[in-house]
Coordinates of N, CA and C and ligand atoms in Angstrom, one line a residue:
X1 N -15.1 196.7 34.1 CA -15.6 196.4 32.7 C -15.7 197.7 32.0
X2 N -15.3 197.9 31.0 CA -14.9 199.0 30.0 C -16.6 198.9 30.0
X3 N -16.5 200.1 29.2 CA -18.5 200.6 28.7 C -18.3 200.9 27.6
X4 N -19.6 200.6 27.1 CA -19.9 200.0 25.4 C -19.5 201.4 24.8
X5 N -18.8 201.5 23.8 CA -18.9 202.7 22.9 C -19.9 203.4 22.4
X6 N -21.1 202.6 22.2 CA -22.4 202.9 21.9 C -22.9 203.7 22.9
X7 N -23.0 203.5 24.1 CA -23.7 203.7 25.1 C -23.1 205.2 25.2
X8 N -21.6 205.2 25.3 CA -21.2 206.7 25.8 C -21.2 207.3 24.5
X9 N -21.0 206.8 23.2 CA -21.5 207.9 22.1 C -23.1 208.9 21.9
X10 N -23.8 207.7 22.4 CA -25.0 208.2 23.0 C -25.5 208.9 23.9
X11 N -24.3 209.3 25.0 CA -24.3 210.5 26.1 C -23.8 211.6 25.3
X12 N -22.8 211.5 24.7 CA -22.0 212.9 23.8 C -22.8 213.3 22.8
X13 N -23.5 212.7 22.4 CA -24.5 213.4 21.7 C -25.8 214.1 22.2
X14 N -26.2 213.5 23.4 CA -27.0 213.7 24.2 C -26.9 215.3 24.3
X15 N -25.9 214.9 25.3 CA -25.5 216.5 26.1 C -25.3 217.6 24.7
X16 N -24.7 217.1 23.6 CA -24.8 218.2 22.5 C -25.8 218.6 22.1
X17 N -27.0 217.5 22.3 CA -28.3 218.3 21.4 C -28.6 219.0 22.9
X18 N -28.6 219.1 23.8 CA -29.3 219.6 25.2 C -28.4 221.5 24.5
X19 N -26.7 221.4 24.3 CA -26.5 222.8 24.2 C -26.9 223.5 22.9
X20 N -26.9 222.3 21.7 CA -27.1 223.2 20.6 C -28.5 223.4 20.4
X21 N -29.5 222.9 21.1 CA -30.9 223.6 21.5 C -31.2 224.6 22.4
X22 N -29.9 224.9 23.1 CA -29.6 225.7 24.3 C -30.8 225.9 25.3
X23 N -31.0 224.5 25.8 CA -31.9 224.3 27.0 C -31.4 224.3 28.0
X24 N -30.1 224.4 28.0 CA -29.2 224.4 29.6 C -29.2 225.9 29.8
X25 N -28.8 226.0 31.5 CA -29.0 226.9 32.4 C -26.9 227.6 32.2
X26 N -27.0 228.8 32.2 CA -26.2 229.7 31.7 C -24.3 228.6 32.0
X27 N -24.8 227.8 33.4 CA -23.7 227.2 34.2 C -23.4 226.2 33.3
X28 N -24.2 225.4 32.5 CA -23.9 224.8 31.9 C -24.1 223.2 32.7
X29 N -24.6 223.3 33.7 CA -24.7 222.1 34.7 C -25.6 221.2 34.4
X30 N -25.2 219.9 34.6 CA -26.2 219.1 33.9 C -25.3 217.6 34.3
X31 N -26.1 216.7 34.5 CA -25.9 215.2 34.4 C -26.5 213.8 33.7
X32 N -25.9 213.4 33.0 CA -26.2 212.5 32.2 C -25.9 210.9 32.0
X33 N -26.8 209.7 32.1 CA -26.4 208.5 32.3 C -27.0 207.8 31.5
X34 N -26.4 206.6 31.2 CA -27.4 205.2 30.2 C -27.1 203.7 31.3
X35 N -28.1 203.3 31.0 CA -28.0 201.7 31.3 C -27.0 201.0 31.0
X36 N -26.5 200.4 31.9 CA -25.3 199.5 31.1 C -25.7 198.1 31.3
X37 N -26.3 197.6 32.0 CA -27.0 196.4 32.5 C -28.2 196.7 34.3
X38 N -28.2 195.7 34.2 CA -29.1 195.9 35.6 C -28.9 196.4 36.5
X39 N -27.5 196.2 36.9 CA -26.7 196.6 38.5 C -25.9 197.8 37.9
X40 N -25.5 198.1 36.6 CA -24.3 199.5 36.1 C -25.1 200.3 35.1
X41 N -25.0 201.7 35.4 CA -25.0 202.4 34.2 C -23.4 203.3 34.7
X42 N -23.3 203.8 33.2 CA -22.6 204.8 32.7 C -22.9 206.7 32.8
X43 N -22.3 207.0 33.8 CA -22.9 208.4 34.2 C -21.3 209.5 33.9
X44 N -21.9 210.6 33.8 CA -21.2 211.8 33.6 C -20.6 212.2 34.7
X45 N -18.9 212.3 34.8 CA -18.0 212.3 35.6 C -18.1 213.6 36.9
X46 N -18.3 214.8 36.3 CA -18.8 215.8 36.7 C -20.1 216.6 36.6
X47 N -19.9 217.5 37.0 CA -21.1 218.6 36.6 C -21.1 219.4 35.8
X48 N -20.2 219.5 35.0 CA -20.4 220.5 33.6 C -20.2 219.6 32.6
X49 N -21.3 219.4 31.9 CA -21.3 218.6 30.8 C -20.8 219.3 29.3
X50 N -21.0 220.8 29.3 CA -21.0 221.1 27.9 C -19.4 220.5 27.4
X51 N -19.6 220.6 26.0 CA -18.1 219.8 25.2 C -17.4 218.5 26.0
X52 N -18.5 217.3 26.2 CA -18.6 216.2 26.5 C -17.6 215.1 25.9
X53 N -16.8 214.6 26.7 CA -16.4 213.8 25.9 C -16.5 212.4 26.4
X54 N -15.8 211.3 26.1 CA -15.8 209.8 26.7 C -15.3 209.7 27.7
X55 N -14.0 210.4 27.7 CA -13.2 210.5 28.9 C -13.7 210.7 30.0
X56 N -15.1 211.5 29.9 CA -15.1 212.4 31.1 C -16.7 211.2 32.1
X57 N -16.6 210.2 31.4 CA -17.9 209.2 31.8 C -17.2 207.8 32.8
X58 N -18.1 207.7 33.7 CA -17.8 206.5 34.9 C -18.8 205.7 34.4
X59 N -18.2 204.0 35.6 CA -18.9 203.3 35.0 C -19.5 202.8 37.1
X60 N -20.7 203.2 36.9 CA -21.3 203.2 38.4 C -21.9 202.1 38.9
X61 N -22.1 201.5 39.6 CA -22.8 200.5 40.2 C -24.1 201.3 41.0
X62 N -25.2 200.3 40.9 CA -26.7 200.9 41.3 C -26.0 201.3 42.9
X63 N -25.5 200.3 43.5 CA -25.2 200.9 44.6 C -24.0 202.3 45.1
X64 N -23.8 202.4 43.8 CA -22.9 203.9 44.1 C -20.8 203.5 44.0
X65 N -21.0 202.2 43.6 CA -19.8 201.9 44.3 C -19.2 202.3 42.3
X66 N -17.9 202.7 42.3 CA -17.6 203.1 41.2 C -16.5 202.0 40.1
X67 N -17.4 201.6 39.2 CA -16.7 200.0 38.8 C -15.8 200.2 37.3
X68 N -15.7 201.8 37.1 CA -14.7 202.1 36.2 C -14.5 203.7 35.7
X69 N -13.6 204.3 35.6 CA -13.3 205.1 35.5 C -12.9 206.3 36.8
X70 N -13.4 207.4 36.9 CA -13.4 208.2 38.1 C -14.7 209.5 38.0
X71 N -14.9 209.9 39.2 CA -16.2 210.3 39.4 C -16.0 211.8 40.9
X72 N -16.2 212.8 39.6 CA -15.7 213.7 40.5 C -16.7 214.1 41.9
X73 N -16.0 214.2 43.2 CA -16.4 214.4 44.3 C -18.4 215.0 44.5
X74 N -18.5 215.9 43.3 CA -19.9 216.7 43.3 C -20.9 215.8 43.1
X75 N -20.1 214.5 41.9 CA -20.9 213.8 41.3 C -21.1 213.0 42.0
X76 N -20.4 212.2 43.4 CA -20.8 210.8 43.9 C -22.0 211.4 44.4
X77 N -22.5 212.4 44.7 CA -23.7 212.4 45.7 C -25.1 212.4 44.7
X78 N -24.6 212.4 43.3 CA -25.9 212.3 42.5 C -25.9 210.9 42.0
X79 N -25.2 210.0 42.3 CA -25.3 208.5 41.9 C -26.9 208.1 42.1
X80 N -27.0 208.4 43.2 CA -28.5 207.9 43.9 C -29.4 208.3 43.5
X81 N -29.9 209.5 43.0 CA -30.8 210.2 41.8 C -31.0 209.3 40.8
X82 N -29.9 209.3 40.3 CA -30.3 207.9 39.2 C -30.8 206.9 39.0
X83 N -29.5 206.1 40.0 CA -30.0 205.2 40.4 C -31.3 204.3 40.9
X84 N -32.4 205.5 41.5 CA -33.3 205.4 42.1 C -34.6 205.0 40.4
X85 N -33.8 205.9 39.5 CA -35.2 205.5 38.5 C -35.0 204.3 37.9
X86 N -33.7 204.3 37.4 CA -33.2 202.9 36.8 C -33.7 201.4 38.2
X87 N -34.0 201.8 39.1 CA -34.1 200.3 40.3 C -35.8 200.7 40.0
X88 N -36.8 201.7 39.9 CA -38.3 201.8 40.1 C -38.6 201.4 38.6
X89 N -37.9 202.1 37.8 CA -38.3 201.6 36.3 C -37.5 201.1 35.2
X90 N -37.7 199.7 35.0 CA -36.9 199.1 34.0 C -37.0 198.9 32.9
X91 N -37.9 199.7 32.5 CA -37.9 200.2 31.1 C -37.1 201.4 30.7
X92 N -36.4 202.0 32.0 CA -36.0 203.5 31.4 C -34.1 203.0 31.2
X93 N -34.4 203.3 29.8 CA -32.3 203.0 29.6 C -31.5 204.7 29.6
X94 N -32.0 205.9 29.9 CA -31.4 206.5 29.7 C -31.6 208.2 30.5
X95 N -31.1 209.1 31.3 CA -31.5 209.6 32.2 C -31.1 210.8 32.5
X96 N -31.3 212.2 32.0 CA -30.9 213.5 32.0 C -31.2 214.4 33.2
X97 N -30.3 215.2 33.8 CA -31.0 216.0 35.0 C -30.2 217.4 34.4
X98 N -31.1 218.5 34.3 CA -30.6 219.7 34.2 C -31.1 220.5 34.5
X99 N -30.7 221.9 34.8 CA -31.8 223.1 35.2 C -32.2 224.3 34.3
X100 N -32.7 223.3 33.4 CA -33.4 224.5 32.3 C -34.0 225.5 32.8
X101 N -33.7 226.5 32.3 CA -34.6 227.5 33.1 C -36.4 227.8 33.0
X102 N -36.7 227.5 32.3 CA -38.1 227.8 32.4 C -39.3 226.6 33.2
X103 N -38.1 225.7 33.0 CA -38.6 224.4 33.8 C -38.0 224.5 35.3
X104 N -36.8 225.0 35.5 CA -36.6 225.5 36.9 C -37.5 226.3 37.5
X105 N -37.9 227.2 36.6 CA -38.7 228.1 37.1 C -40.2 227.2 37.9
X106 N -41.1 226.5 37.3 CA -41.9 225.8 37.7 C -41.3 225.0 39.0
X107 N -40.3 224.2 39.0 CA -40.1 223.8 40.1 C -39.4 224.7 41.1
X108 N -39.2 225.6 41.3 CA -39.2 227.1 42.0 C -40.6 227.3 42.8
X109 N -41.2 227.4 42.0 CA -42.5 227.5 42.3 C -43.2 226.3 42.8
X110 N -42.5 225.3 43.1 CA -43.4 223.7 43.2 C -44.5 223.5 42.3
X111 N -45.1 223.9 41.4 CA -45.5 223.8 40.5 C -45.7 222.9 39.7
X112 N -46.7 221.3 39.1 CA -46.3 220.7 38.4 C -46.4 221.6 37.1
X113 N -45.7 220.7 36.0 CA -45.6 221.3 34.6 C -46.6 220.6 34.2
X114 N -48.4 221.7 33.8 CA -49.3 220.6 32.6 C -49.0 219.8 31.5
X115 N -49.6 218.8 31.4 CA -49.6 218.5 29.8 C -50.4 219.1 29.0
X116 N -50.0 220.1 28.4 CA -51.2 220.9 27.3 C -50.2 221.7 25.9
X117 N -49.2 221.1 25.6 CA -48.9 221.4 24.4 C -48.2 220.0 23.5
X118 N -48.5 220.5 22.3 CA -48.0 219.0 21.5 C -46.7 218.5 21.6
X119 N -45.4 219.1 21.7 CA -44.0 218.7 22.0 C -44.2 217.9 23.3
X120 N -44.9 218.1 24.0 CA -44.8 217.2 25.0 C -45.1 215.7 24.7
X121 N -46.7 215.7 24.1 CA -47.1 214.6 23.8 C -46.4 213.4 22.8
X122 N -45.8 214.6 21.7 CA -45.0 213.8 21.0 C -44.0 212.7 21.3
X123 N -43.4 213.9 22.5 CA -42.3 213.2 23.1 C -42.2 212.3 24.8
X124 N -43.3 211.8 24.2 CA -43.7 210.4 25.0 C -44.4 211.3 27.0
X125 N -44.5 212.7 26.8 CA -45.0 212.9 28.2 C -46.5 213.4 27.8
X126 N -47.7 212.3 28.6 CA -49.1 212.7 28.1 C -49.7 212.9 29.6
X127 N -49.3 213.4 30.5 CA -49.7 213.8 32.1 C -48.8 214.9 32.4
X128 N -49.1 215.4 33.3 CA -48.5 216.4 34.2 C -47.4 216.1 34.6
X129 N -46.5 216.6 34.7 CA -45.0 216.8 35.5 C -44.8 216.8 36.7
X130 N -45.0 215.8 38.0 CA -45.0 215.9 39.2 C -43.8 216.3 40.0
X131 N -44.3 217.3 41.0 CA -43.3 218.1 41.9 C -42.2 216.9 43.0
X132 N -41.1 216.6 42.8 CA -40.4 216.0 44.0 C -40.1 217.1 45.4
X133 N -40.9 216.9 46.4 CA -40.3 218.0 47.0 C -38.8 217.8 47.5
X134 N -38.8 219.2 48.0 CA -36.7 219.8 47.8 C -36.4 218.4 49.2
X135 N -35.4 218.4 48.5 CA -34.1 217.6 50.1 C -33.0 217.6 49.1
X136 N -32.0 218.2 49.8 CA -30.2 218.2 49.5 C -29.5 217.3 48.5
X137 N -29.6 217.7 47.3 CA -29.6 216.8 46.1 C -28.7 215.5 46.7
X138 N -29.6 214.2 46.5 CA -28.8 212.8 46.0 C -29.0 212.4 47.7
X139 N -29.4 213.2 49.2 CA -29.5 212.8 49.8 C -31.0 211.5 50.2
X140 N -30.6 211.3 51.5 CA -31.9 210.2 51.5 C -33.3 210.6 51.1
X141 N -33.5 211.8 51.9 CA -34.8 212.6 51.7 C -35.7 212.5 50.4
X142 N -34.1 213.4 49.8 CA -34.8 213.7 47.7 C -35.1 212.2 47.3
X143 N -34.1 211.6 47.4 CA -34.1 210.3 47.0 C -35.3 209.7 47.1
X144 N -36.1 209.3 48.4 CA -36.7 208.7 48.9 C -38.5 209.7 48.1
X145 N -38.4 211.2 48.3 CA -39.1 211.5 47.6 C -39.6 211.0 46.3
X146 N -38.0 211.2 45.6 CA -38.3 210.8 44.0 C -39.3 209.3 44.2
X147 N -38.8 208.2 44.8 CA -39.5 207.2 44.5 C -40.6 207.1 45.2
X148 N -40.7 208.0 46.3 CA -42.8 208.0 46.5 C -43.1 208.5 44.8
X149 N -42.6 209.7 44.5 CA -43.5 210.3 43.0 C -43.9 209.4 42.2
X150 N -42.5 208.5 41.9 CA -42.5 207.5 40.9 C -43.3 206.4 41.5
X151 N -43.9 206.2 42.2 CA -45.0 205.1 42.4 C -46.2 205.9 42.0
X152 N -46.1 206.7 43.1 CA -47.5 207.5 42.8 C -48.0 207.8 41.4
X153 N -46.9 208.2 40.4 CA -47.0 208.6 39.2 C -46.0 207.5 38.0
X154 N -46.9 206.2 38.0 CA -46.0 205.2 37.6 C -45.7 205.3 36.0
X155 N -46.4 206.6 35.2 CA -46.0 206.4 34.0 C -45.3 207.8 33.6
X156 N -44.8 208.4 34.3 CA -44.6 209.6 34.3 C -43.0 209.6 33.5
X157 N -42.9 210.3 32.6 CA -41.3 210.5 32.2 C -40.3 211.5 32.5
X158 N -40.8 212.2 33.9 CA -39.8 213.0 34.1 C -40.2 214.2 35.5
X159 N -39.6 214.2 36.5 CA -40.2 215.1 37.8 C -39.4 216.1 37.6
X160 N -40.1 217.4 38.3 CA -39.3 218.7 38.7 C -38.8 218.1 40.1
X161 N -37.7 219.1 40.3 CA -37.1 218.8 41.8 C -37.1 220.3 42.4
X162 N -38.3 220.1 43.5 CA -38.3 221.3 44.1 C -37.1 222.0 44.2
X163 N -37.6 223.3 43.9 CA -36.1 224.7 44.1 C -34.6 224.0 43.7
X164 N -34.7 223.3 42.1 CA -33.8 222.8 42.1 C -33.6 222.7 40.5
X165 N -33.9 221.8 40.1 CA -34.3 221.5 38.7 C -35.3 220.3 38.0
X166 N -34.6 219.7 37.0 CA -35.3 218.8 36.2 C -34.9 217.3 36.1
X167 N -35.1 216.3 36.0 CA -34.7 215.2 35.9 C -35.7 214.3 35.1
X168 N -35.0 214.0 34.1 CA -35.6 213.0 33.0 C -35.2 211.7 32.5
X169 N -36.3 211.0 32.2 CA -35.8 209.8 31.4 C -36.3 209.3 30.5
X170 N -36.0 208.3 29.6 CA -36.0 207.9 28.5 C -36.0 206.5 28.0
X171 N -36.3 205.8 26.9 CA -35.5 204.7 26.3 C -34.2 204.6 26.5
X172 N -33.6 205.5 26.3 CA -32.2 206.0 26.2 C -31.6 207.8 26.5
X173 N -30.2 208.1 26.3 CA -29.9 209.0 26.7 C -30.6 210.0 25.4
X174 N -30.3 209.9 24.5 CA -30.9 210.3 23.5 C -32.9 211.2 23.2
X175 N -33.3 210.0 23.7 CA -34.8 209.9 24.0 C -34.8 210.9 25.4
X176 N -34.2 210.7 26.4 CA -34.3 211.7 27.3 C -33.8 213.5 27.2
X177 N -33.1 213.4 26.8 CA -32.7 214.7 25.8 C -33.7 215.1 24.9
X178 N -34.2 214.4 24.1 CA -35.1 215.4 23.2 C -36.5 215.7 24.7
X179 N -37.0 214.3 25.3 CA -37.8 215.3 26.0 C -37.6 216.5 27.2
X180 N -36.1 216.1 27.3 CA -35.6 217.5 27.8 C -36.6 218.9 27.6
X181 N -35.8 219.1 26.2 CA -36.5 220.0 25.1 C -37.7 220.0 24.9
X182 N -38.7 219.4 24.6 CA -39.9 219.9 24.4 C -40.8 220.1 25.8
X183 N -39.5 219.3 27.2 CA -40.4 220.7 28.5 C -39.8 221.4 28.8
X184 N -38.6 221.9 28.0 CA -38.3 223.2 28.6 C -38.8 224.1 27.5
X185 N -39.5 224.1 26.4 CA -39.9 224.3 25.2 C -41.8 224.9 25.7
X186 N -42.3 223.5 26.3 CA -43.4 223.9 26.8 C -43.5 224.6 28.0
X187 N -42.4 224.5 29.2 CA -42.4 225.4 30.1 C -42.3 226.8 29.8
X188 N -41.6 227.4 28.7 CA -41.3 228.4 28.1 C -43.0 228.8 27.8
X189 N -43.6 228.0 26.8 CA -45.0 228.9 26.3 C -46.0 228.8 27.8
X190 N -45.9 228.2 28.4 CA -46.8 228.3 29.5 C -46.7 229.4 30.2
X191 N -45.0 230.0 30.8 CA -45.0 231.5 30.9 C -45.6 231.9 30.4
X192 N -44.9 232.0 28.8 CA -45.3 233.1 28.1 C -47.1 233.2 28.1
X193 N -48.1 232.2 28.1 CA -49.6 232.1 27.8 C -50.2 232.9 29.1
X194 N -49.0 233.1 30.6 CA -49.6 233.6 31.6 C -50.0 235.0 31.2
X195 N -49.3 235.7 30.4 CA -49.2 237.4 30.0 C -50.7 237.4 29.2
X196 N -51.3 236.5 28.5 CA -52.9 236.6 27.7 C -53.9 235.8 28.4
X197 N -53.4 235.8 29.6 CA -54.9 235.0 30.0 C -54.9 233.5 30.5
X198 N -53.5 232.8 30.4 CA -52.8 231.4 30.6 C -53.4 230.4 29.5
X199 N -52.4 229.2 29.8 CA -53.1 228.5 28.7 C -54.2 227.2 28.8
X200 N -54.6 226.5 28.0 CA -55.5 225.7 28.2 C -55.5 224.3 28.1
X201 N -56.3 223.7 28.8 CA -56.0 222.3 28.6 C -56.2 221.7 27.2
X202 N -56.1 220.7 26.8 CA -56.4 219.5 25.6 C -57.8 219.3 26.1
X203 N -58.8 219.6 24.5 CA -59.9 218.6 24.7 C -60.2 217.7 25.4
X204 N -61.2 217.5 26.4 CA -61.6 216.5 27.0 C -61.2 215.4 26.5
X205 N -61.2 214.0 27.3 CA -60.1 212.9 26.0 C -59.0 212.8 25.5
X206 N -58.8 213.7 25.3 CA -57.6 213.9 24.4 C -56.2 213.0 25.1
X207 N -55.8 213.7 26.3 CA -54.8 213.0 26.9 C -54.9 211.0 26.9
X208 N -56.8 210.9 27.5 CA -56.5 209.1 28.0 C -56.1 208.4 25.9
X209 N -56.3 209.5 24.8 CA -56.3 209.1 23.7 C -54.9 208.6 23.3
X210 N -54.2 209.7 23.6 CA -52.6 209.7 23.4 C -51.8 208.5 24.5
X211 N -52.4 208.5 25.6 CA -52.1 207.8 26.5 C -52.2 206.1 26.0
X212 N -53.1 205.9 25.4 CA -54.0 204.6 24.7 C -53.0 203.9 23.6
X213 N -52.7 205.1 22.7 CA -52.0 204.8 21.6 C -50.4 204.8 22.6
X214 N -50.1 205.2 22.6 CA -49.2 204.9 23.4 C -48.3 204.0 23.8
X215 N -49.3 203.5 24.4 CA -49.3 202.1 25.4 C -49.6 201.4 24.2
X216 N -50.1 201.4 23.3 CA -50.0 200.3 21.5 C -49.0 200.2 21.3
X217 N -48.3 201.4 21.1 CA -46.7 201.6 20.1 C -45.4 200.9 21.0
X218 N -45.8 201.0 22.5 CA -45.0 200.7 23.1 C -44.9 198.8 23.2
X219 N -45.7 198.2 22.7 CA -46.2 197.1 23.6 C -45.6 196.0 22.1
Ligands
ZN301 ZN1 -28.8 220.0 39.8

């Protein structure tokens, strides 16, 4: 089954706003997918996303099995990454993994990323960033990690991956891209807040507030 034009116009744009905000890691490495129904999404052929085109997008089955296009050898082993959010959460249509650096950095460090700056909040993350500990990208281990986190942390929009990178999602490919950006945006000031003293949390409240309205806008 061919994939909706919409869907992969919405990855090409994706990956564009990720470089022309230049949140990606020098390599340029990065993977990107949208929902195409229950059992398919639409994922990024390889691992170098920059100058994205249609051509370069498969059409995947939850189970990994490849139901159009072609899917370079690096990429079958990250089917399951994916896959894993799109089966735990069916609300998420769309799903970015990159190694930003300042957000690398935190998962370097196992480190979650707080919630204590407003780009975060805005863009739908009002909790902490929880750590996936490391296993061999896309193997059972990571895999099986990611979905302990994602239970444990069932509203969460996005984990570090120990000594590794970032993985996000979204309504869409789009939606997960911008929150790309405002944690690699906030992982950046949280460095930088370490050199004056670190930074601080949100008023008491504050978070179950945003969290509240939230859950309104969404509903
Ligand atoms: Zn990676």
């Amino acid at each position: 089954m061919p994939h909706t034009p919409d869907s992969a116009t919405a990855l090409v744009e994706a990956s564009r706003l990720l470089f022309t905000t230049a949140v990606m890691s020098h390599s340029g490495h990065g993977n990107l997918s949208a929902r195409l129904a229950e059992d398919r999404f639409l994922l990024t052929a390889t691992g170098m996303i920059r100058d994205l085109s249609p051509a370069q997008l498969a059409t995947v089955g939850m189970d990994g099995q490849v139901v159009d296009g072609e899917l370079g050898p690096e990429n079958a082993e990250i089917v399951a990454m994916h896959s894993v959010v799109y089966r735990t959460r069916p609300d998420v249509g769309g799903i970015a993994h990159t190694h930003s650096p300042a957000a690398t950095a935190f998962a370097l460090a196992n480190r979650p990323l707080p919630c204590r700056t407003e780009p975060l909040l805005r863009f739908g993350q009002a909790e902490e960033i929880p750590v996936v500990p490391w296993g061999p990208r896309g193997s059972d281990v990571s895999v099986r990690g990611i979905a302990a986190v994602l239970d444990a942390s069932a509203t969460t929009n996005a984990v570090l991956l120990a000594n590794h990178g970032l993985l996000v999602f979204g309504s869409d490919p789009l939606a997960a891209a911008r929150l790309v950006i405002a944690i690699e945006e906030s992982a950046e000031a949280e460095l930088a807040a370490t050199r004056i003293g670190g930074g601080v949390d949100f008023p008491a409240g504050a978070l179950a507030a945003v969290r509240a309205s939230m859950t309104r806008t969404s509903s």
